[in-house]
Amino acid sequence: VKVTGEVGGDGQPPREQFLVVDAADNEKWAGAADDLFSKVLCEIQPLENETYEVVRPYAGERLPETVEEIQRYRGVIITGSGRSANDDLEWIEKISEMIRAIVRQEKTRLVAICFGHQLVARALGGRVSKQDVFTLQPERIFPSGELWLVNLGGASQLLLEAHGDNVSIAPPQADVLATSSTAAIESMAIRSGTGDGRVVAWTLQAHPEMPAPLFVDKVLPFVSERMENGGAGAQEKLLSFEPSDAYFIMSEMKKFLVSGWSITSPEQSVY
């Protein structure tokens, strides 16, 4: 599967094109975030002519701004970041504007991870708060909302977490979907502002896309002093993580981006 930023010859990307908004502006990641999403997602139930365009707004690359530009894509993914959703940076505000535009339409869906999850909350009127300690560990998340139960089932999921902030107040239009011991608002669904009830955004604090060794290499050395007990035992916990639940969540994210969610019963899907 070709990962590309090019559009079709008529100036329009194919409908099977997805946009990855790479928010990891720290040099140490060097494109790892967008590569993880594009490589993993394209291997899950591959689509004909499936491509992933990557845009790096922190480098001045332009994001889609209008509903028409957004609907050129089948789905949009916002990655994690070393930045805070509360940082007053122009490129972060540009992503916030794109989020608000996505919510104004109903065709293109958004998946937002960690920083993306928090930025969706803040962009739509919620609140993101700093934690006393940094969380870097496998975390069990528990379903708490009907939309999660209907579309993903009732089982808890063990996923990797890496965050120093969390969503403390959900935006008014959000359905809170799941909770964990370090993030009361672990996941949210946002419905389209068009009023038809369909879900256009699914956000998650956890990192289902991230292999544990990357956290050990690229995160743990920089945050251990902010962790409980100086991060003692963190490497062992991370490297013993078994990713079956993470793969399940990535599979469900691909399904959501492509086909949407049921908003009533398992038999009725809204596209």
PDB file of N, CA and C in Angstrom, residues 26 43 47 49 75 81-82 119 148 169 188 202 230:
ATOM      1  N   ASN A  26       8.435  16.897  18.129  1.00  0.00           N
ATOM      2  CA  ASN A  26       9.759  16.702  18.716  1.00  0.00           C
ATOM      3  C   ASN A  26      10.616  15.870  17.775  1.00  0.00           C
ATOM      4  N   GLU A  43      -2.891  -2.339   6.950  1.00  0.00           N
ATOM      5  CA  GLU A  43      -2.816  -3.793   6.989  1.00  0.00           C
ATOM      6  C   GLU A  43      -4.081  -4.433   7.568  1.00  0.00           C
ATOM      7  N   LEU A  47      -8.239  -1.771   1.865  1.00  0.00           N
ATOM      8  CA  LEU A  47      -9.189  -1.293   0.872  1.00  0.00           C
ATOM      9  C   LEU A  47      -8.478  -1.107  -0.459  1.00  0.00           C
ATOM     10  N   ASN A  49      -7.044   0.795  -3.438  1.00  0.00           N
ATOM     11  CA  ASN A  49      -6.541   2.165  -3.597  1.00  0.00           C
ATOM     12  C   ASN A  49      -6.470   2.931  -2.273  1.00  0.00           C
ATOM     13  N   GLY A  75     -11.289   9.493   6.103  1.00  0.00           N
ATOM     14  CA  GLY A  75     -11.133   9.657   7.535  1.00  0.00           C
ATOM     15  C   GLY A  75      -9.901  10.467   7.856  1.00  0.00           C
ATOM     16  N   SER A  81       1.314  13.829  20.827  1.00  0.00           N
ATOM     17  CA  SER A  81       2.317  14.897  20.725  1.00  0.00           C
ATOM     18  C   SER A  81       2.975  15.082  22.082  1.00  0.00           C
ATOM     19  N   GLY A  82       4.186  15.605  22.070  1.00  0.00           N
ATOM     20  CA  GLY A  82       4.832  16.014  23.307  1.00  0.00           C
ATOM     21  C   GLY A  82       4.315  17.348  23.807  1.00  0.00           C
ATOM     22  N   LEU A 119      -7.115  17.588  22.584  1.00  0.00           N
ATOM     23  CA  LEU A 119      -7.354  18.778  21.771  1.00  0.00           C
ATOM     24  C   LEU A 119      -8.794  18.833  21.278  1.00  0.00           C
ATOM     25  N   TRP A 148     -19.986   2.856  23.252  1.00  0.00           N
ATOM     26  CA  TRP A 148     -18.886   1.881  23.311  1.00  0.00           C
ATOM     27  C   TRP A 148     -19.449   0.478  23.453  1.00  0.00           C
ATOM     28  N   ILE A 169     -12.819  17.986  31.957  1.00  0.00           N
ATOM     29  CA  ILE A 169     -14.230  18.293  31.675  1.00  0.00           C
ATOM     30  C   ILE A 169     -14.475  18.025  30.194  1.00  0.00           C
ATOM     31  N   MET A 188     -14.054   9.479  24.208  1.00  0.00           N
ATOM     32  CA  MET A 188     -15.263  10.257  23.921  1.00  0.00           C
ATOM     33  C   MET A 188     -15.752   9.974  22.501  1.00  0.00           C
ATOM     34  N   TRP A 202     -14.194   9.844  17.258  1.00  0.00           N
ATOM     35  CA  TRP A 202     -13.940   8.928  18.367  1.00  0.00           C
ATOM     36  C   TRP A 202     -12.552   9.256  18.893  1.00  0.00           C
ATOM     37  N   GLY A 230       9.915   7.760  40.695  1.00  0.00           N
ATOM     38  CA  GLY A 230      10.949   7.996  39.698  1.00  0.00           C
ATOM     39  C   GLY A 230      10.902   7.050  38.517  1.00  0.00           C
TER      40      GLY A 230
END
